[in-house]
Short mmCIF file of C-alpha atoms and ligand atoms in Angstrom, two decimals:
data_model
loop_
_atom_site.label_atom_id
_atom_site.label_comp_id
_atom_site.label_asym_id
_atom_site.label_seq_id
_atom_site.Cartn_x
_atom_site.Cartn_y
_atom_site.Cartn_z
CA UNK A 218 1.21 3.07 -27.43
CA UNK A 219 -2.52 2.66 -27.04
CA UNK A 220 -4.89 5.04 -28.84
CA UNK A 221 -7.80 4.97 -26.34
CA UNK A 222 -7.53 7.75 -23.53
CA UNK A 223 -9.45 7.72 -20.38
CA UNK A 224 -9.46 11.10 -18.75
CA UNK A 225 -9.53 12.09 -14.74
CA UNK A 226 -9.92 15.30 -12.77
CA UNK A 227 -8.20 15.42 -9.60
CA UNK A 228 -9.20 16.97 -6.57
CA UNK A 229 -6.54 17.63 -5.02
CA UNK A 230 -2.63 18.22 -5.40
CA UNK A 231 -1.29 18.15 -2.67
CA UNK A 232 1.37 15.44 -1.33
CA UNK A 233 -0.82 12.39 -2.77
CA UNK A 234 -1.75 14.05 -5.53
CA UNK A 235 1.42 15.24 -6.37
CA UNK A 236 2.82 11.22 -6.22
CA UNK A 237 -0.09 10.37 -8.58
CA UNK A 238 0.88 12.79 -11.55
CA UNK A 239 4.15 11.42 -11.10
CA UNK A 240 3.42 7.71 -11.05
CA UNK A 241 1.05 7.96 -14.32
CA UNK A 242 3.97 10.72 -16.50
CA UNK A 243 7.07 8.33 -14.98
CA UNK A 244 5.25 4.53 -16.19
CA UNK A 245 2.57 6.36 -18.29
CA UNK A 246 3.84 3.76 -21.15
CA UNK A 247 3.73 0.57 -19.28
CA UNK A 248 0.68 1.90 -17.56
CA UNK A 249 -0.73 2.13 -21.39
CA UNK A 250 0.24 -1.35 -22.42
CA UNK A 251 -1.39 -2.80 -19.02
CA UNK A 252 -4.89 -0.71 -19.60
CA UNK A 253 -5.04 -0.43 -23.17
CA UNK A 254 -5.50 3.44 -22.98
CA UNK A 255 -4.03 6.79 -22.04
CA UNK A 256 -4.69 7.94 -18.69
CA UNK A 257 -5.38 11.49 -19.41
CA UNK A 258 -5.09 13.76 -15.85
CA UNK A 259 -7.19 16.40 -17.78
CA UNK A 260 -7.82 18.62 -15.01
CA UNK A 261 -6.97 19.33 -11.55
CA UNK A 262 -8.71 21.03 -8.64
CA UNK A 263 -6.82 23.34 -6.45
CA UNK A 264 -7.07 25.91 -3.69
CA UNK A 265 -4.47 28.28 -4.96
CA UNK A 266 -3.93 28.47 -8.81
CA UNK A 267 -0.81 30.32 -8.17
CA UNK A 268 1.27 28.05 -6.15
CA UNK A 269 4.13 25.83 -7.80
CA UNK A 270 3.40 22.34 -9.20
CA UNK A 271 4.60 19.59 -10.02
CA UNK A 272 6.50 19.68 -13.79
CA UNK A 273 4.73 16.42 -15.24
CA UNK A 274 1.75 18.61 -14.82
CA UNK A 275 2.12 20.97 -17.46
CA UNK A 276 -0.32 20.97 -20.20
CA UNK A 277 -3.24 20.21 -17.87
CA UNK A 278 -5.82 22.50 -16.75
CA UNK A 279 -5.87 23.82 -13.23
CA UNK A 280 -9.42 24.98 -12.38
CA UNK A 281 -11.15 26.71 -8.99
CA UNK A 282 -14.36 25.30 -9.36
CA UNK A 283 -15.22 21.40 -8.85
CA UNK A 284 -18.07 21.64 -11.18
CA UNK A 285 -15.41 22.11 -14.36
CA UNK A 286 -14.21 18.71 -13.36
CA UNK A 287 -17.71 17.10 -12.42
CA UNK A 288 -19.68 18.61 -14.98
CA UNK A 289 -16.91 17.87 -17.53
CA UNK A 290 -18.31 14.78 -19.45
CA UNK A 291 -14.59 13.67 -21.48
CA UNK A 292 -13.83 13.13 -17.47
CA UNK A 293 -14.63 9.35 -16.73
CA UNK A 294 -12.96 9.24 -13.68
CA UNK A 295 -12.85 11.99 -10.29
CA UNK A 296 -9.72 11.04 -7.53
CA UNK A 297 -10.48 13.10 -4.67
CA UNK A 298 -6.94 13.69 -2.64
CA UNK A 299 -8.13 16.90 -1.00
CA UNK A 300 -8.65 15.62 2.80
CA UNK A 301 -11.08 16.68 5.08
CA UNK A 302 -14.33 15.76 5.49
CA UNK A 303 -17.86 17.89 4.38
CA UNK A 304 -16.32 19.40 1.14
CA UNK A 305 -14.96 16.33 -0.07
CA UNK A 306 -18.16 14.68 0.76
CA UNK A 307 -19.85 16.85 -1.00
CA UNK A 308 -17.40 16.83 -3.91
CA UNK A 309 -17.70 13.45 -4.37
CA UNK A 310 -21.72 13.15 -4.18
CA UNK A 311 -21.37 15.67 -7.01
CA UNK A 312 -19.15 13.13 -8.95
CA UNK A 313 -21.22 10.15 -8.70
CA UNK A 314 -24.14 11.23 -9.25
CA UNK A 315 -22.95 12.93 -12.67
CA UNK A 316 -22.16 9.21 -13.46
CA UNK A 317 -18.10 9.30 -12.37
CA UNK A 318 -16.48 6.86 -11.08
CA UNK A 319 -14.52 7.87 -7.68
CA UNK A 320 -10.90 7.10 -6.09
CA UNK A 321 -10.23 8.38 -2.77
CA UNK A 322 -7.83 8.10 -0.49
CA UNK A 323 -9.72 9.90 2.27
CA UNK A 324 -10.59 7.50 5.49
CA UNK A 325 -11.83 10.06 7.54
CA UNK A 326 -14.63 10.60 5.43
CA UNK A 327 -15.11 6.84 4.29
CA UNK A 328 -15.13 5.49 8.26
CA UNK A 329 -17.69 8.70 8.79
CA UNK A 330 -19.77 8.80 5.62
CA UNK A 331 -19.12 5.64 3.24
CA UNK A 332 -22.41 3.85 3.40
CA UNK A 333 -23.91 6.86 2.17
CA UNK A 334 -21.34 7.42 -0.59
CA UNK A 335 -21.47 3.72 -1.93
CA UNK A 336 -25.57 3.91 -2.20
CA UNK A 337 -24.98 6.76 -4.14
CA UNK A 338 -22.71 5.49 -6.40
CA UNK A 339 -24.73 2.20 -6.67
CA UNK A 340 -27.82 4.55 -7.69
CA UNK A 341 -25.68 6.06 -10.42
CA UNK A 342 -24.48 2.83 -12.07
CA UNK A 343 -20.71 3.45 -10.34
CA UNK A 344 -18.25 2.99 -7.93
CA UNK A 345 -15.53 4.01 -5.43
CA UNK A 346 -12.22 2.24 -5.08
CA UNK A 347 -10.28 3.52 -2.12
CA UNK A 348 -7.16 1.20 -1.71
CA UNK A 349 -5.02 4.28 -0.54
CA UNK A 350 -7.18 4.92 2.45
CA UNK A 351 -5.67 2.24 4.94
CA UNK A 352 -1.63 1.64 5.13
CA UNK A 353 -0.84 3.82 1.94
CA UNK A 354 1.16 1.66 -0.33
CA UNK A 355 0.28 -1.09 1.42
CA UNK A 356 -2.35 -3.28 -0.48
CA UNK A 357 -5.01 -4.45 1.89
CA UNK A 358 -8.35 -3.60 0.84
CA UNK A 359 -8.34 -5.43 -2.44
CA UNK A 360 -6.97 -8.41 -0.85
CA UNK A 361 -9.51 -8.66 1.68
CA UNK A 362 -12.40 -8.15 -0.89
CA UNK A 363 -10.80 -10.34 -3.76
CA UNK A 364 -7.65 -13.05 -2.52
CA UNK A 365 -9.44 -13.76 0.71
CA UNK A 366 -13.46 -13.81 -0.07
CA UNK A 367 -13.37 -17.42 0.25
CA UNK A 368 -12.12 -17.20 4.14
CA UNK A 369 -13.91 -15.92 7.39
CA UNK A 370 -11.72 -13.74 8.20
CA UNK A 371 -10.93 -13.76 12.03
CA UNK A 372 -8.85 -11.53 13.05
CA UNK A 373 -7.25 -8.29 11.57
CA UNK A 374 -4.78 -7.08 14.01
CA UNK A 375 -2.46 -4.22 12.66
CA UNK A 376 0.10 -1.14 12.85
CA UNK A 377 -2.03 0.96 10.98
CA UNK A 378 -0.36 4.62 11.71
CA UNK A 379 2.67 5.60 10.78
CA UNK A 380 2.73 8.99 13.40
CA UNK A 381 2.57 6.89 16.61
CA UNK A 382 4.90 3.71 14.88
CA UNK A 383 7.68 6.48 14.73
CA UNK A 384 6.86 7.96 18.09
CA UNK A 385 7.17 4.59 19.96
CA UNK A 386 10.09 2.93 17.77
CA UNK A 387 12.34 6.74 19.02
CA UNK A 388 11.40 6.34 22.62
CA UNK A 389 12.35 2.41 22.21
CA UNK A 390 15.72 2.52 20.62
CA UNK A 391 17.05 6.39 21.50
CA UNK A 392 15.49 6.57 24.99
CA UNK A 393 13.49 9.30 24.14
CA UNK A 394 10.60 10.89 26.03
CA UNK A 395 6.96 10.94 24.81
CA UNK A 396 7.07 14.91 23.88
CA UNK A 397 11.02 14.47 22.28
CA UNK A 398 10.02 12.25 19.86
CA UNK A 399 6.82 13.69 19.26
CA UNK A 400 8.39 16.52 18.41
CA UNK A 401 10.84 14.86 16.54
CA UNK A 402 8.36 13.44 14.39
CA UNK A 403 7.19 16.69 13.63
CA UNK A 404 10.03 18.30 12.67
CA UNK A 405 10.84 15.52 10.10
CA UNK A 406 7.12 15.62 8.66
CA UNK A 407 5.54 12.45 10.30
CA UNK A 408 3.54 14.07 12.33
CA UNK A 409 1.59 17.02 12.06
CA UNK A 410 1.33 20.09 13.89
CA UNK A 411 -1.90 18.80 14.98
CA UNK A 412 -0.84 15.51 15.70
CA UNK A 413 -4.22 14.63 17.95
CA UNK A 414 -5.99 12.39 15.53
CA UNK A 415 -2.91 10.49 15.49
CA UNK A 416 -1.58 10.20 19.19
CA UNK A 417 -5.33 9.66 20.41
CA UNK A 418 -6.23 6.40 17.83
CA UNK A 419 -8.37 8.49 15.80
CA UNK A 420 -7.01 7.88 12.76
CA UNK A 421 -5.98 3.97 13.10
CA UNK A 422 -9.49 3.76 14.40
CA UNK A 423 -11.09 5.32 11.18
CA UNK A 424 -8.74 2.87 8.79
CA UNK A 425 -9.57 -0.24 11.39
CA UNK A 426 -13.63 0.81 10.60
CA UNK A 427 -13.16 0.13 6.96
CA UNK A 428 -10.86 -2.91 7.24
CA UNK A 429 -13.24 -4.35 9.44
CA UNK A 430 -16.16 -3.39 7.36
CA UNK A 431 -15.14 -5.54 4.46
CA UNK A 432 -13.39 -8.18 6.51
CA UNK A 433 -16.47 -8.74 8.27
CA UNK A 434 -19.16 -7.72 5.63
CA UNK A 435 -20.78 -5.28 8.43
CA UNK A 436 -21.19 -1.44 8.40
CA UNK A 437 -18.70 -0.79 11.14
CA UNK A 438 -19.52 2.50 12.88
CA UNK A 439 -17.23 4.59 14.66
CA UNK A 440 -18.50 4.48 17.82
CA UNK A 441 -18.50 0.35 17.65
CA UNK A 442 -14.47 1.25 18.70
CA UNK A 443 -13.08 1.28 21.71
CA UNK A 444 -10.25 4.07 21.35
CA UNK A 445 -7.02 5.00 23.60
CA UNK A 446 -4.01 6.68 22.28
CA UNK A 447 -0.20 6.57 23.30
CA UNK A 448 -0.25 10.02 25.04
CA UNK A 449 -0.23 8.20 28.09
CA UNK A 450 2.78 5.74 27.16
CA UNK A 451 5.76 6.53 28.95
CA UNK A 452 9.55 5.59 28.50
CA UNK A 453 9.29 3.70 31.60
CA UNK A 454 6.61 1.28 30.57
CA UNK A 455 8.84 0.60 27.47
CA UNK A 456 11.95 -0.23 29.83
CA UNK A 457 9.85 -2.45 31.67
CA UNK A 458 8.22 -3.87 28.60
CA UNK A 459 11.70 -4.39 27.06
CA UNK A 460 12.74 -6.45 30.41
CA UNK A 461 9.41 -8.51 30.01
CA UNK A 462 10.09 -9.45 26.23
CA UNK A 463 7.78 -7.30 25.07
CA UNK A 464 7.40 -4.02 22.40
CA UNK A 465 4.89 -1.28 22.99
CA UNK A 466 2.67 -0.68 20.14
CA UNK A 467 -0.47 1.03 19.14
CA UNK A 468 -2.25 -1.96 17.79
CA UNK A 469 -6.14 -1.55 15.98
CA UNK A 470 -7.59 -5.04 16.64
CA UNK A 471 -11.03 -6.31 15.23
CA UNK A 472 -12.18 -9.95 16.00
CA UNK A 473 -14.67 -11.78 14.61
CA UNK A 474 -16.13 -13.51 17.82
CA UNK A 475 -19.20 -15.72 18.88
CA UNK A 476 -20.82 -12.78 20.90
CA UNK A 477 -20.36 -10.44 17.63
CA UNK A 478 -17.31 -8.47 16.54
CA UNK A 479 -14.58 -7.18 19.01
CA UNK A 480 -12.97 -3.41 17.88
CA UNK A 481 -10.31 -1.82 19.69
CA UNK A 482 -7.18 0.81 18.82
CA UNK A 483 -4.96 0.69 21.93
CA UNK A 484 -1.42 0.65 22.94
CA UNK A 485 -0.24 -3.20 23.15
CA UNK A 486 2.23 -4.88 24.91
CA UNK A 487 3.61 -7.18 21.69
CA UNK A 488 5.69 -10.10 22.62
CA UNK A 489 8.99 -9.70 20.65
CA UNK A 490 8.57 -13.20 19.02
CA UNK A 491 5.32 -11.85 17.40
CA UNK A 492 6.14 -10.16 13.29
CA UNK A 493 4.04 -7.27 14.16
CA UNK A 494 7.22 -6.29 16.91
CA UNK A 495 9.73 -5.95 14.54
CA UNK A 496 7.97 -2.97 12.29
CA UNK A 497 9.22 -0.09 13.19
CA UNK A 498 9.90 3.86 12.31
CA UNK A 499 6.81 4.78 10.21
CA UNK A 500 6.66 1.48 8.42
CA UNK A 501 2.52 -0.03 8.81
CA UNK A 502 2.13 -3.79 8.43
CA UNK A 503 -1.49 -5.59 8.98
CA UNK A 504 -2.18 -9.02 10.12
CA UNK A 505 -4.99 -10.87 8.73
CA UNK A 506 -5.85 -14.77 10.17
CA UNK A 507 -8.54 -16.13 7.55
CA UNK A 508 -10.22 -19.44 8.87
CA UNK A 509 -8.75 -21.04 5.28
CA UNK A 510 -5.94 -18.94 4.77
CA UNK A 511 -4.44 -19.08 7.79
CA UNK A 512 -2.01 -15.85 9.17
CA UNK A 513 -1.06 -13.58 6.58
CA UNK A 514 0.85 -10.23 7.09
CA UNK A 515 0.75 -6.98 5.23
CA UNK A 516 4.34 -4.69 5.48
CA UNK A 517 4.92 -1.87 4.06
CA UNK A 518 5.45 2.20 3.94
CA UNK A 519 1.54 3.39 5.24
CA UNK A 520 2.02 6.90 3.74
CA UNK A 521 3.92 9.10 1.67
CA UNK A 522 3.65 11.03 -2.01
CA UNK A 523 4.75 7.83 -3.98
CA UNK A 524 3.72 4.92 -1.91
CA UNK A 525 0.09 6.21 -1.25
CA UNK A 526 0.62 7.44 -4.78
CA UNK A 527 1.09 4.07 -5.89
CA UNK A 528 -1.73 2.47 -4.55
CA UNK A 529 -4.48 5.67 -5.94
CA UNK A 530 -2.82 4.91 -9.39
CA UNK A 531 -3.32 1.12 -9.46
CA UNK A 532 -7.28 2.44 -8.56
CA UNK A 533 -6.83 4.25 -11.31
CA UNK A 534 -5.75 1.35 -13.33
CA UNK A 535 -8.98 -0.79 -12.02
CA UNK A 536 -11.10 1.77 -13.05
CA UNK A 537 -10.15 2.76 -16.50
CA UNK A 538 -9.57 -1.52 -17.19
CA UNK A 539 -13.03 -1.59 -16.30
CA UNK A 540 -14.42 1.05 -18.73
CA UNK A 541 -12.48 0.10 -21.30
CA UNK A 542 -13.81 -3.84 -20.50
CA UNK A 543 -17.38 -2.56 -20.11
CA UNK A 544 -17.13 -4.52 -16.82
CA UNK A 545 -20.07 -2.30 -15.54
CA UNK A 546 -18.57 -0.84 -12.16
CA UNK A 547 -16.66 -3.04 -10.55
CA UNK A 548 -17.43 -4.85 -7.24
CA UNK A 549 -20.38 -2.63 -5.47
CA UNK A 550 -20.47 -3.21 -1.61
CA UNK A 551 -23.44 -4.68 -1.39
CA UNK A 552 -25.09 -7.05 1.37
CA UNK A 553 -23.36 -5.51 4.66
CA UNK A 554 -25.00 -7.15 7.52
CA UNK A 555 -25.93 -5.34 10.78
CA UNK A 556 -23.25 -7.76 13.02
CA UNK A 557 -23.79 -7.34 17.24
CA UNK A 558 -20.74 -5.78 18.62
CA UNK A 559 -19.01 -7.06 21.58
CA UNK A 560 -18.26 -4.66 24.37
CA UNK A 561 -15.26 -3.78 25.65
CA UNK A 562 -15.93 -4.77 29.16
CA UNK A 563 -16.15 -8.60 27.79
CA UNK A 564 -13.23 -8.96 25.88
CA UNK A 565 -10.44 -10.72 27.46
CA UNK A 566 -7.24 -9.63 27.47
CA UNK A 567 -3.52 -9.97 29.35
CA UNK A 568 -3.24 -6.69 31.19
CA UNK A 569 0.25 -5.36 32.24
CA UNK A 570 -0.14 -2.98 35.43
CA UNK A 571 2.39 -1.00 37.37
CA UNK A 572 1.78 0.45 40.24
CA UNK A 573 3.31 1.87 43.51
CA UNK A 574 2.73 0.61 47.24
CA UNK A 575 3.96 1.16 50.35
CA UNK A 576 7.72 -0.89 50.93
CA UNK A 577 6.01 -3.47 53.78
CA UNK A 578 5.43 -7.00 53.91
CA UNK A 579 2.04 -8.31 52.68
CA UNK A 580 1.53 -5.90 50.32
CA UNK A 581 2.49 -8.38 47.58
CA UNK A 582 -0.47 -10.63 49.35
CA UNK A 583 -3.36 -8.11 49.57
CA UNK A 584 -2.27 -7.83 45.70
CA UNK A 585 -2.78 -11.44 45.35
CA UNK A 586 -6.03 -11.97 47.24
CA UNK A 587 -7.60 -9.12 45.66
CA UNK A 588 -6.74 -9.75 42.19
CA UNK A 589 -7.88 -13.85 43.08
CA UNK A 590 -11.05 -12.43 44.40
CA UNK A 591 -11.87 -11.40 40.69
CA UNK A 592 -10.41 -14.50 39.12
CA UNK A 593 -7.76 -12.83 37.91
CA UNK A 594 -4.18 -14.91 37.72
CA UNK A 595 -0.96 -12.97 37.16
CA UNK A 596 1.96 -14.29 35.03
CA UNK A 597 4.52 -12.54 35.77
CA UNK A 598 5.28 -10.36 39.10
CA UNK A 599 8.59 -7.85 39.60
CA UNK A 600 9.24 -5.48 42.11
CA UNK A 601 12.21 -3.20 40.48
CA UNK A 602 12.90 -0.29 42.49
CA UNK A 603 12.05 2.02 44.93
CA UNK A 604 10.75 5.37 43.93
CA UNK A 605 10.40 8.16 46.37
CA UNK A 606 10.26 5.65 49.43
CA UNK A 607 7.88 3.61 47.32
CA UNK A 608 8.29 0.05 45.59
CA UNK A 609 7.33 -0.35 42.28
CA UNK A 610 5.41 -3.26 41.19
CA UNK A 611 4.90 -4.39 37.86
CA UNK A 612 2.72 -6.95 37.11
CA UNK A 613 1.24 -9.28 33.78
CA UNK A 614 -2.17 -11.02 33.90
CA UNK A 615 -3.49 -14.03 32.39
CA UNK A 616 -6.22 -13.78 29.92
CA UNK A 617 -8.99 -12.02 31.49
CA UNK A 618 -12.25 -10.55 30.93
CA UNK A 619 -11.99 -6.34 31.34
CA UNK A 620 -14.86 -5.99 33.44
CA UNK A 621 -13.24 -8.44 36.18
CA UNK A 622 -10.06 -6.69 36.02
CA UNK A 623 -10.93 -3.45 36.05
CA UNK A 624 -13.27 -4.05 39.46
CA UNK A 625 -9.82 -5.96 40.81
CA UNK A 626 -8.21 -2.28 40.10
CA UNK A 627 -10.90 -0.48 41.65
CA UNK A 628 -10.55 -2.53 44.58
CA UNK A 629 -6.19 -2.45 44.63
CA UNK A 630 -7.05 1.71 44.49
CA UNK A 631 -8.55 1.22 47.94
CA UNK A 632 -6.14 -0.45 49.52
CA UNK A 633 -3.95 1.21 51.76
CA UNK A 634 -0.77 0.35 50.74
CA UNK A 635 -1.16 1.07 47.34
CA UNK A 636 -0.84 4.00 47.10
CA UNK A 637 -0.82 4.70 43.31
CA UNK A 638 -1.71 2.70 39.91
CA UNK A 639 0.36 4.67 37.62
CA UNK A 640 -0.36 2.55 34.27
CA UNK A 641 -2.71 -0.12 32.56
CA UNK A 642 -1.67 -1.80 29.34
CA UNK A 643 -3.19 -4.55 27.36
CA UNK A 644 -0.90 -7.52 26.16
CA UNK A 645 -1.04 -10.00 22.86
N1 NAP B 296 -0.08 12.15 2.84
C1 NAP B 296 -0.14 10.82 2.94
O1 NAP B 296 0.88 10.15 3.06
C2 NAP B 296 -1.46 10.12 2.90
C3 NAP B 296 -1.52 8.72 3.06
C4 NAP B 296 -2.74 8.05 2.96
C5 NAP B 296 -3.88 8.79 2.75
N2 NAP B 296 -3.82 10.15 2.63
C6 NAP B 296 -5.06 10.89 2.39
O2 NAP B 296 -4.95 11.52 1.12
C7 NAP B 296 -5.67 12.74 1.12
C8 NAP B 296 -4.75 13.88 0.66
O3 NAP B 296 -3.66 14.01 1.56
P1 NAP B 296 -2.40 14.92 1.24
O4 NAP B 296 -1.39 14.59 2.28
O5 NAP B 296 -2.02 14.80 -0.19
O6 NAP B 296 -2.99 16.39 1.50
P2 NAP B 296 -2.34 17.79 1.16
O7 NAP B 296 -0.88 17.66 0.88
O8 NAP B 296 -2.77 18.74 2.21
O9 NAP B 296 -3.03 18.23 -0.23
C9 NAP B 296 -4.37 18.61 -0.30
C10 NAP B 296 -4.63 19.18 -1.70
O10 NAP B 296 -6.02 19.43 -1.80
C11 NAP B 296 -6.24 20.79 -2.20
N3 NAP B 296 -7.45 21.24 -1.49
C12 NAP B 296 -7.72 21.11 -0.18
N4 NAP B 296 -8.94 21.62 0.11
C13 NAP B 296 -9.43 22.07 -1.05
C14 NAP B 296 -10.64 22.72 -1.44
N5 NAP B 296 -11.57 22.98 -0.54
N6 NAP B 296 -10.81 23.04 -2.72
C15 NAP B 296 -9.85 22.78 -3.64
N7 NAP B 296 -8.69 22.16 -3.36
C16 NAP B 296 -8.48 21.82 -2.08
C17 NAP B 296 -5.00 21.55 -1.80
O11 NAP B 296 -4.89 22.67 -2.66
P3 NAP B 296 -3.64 23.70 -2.60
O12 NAP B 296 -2.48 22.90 -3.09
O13 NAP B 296 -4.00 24.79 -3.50
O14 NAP B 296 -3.50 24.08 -1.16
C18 NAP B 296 -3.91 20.48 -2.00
O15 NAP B 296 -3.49 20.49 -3.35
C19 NAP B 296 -6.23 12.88 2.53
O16 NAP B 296 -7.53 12.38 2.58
C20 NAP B 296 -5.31 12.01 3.37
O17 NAP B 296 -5.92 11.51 4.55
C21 NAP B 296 -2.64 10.82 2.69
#
């Protein structure tokens, strides 16, 4: 077994955390002959000193203060797995600027506050890895900063949370309503009690920020994405997708395009021939097209104590190689270009629509002319049932730009005959 030791404070030990202490006791040998040294978790930051933890942590030092871990200087390296966002923050300014290098898994913070964090670090002479922040286990970020640097990459299109994967994949094979397998999901621990920043594309939006970021070499911001959750998607749409050939997904989708980059989190209509339909329950997968590369896809658990575990520990591993190399701090993101942003209302899209009209002839016409009035060609028509003296239409576009088909809606809304438009979604 090596001699060398590189020690780390953890912030954090909670479910990630928790996975990490494992990882590093369980293939703390291995780990050892890969590095060259003893990862050391010295000491670990906690809330309540009292509570029960994990066995492989005895002999370490559980402290109350973050200063015992940043101020310690045998600690080389800090892993913040605490969550949230201004504590952590300020945590990990603390860190870096006392010369530590920083693992994170935390994308709430990163999507809000990374540009700051990496100048920091780059000030200090170190660096943040943070390949547990988007699809857990998955490995994406190195991937797109190492295997693919060569490509322009243009397109990242992915399942990115595991919450609304779950959500969709019960109402699509048990029948179940929105708020039953919502529930559901919460009573089996994939979804939390708060579950907004999942259901409304919060959180997919905040991993698609720093996928894009790299993948495009830009500072994405926040509000660069367009954001809509699946609390609107109900059973029925998934029926009618089903018929169409289609599964319902919550898709985060950023595009490299002429006019400047396209961003969106939204639920998707995904034809069933397409790899991204088939991943289902709380499994993530990502889909990467690289103008060299071609398509490439990304499967894999997207959270969880030993898969997100997995991927802090082989940060970990990076970071102590590095030391022990006197590779100075790894690769810095430096050179992010301010790219323009497309809008939504230019992006084209296929838009499935269904909406109720009057049960009378012509109706199907008006529909026509006024969607042909915006240039807007349908693919695929069906008229299903009638509910509550009502038919129900259900319609597919072509390719079309938002802005046109969203003026066709406003115009169907003031027709007559129509007397509701009960859904919009968008279609790969
Ligand atoms: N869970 C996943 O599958 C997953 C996947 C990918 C990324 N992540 C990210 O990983 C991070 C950690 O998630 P988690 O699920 O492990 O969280 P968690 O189970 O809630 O654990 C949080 C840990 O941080 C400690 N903590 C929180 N606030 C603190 C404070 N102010 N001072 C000291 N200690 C504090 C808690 O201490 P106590 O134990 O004393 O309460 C607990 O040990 C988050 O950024 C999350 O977004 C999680």
């Amino acid at each position: 077994m090596a001699d060398k030791m590189v020690n780390i404070g953890l912030l954090g030990c909670g479910t990630v955390g928790s996975g990490v202490v494992k990882i590093l006791k369980k293939n703390q040998e291995d780990i050892a002959g890969k590095v060259d040294s003893i990862i050391n978790v010295k000491k670990v930051l906690v809330r309540n000193l009292e509570k029960e933890r994990p066995a492989e942590l005895e002999g370490t030092e559980l402290v109350a203060a973050v200063e015992d871990i940043t101020s310690d200087p045998d600690i080389q390296v800090v892993v913040e797995l605490m969550g949230g966002v201004e504590q952590s923050r300020e945590y990990i300014k603390k860190a870096l600027k006392n010369g530590k290098f920083v693992v994170t898994a935390n994308k709430d913070l990163l999507a809000q506050h990374g540009g700051e964090l990496f100048e920091i670090a780059r000030e200090n002479g170190v660096n943040i890895y943070y390949e547990a922040s988007v699809a857990g286990g998955i490995p994406i970020i190195r991937p797109l900063k190492h295997c693919l640097a060569a490509n322009k990459i243009l397109r990242i299109m992915g399942i990115i949370n595991g919450t609304t994967n779950y959500i969709l994949t019960q109402m699509t094979f048990l029948g179940q309503s929105y708020q039953d397998a919502l529930k559901e999901a919460q009573e089996k621990g994939f979804a939390e009690q708060d579950p907004s920043s999942d259901v409304l594309g919060k959180d997919a939006a905040y991993k698609l920020a720093i996928l894009a970021s790299i993948a495009f070499n830009s500072s994405v911001k926040m509000d660069s994405i367009s954001i809509e959750g699946i609390n609107g998607v109900t059973l029925r749409d998934i029926r009618y997708a089903e018929e169409l050939g289609y599964k319902v997904k919550l898709l985060a989708v950023a595009e490299q395009q002429e006019e400047g980059m396209a961003l969106r989190v939204h639920p998707t209509l995904v034809p069933n021939g397409h790899p991204l339909a088939a991943v289902s329950y709380e499994f993530n997968a990502i889909f990467v097209e690289g103008d060299a590369v071609g398509e490439l896809m990304f499967y894999g658990r997207g959270a969880g104590e030993m898969p997100t575990g997995s991927a802090v520990v082989a940060d970990i591993i990076e970071v102590a190689r590095n030391i022990n190399h006197q590779v100075d701090n790894g690769i810095q993101e430096v050179g992010y270009s301010e790219k323009p942003v497309k809008p939504l209302s230019q992006i084209e899209s296929k838009f499935y629509t269904r909406l109720k009209a009057l049960d009378q002839a012509g109706v199907l016409a008006s529909l026509a002319n006024t969607f042909g009035d915006e240039k807007v060609s349908l693919d695929m028509v069906i008229q299903k049932r009638r509910v509550e003296g009502m038919a129900e239409i259900v319609l597919v576009t072509h390719d079309i730009k938002e802005e046109n088909f969203f003026r066709a809606i406003d115009k169907l809304k003031a027709i007559p005959s129509i007397s509701e438009v009960s859904q919009i979604i968008r279609v790969v």
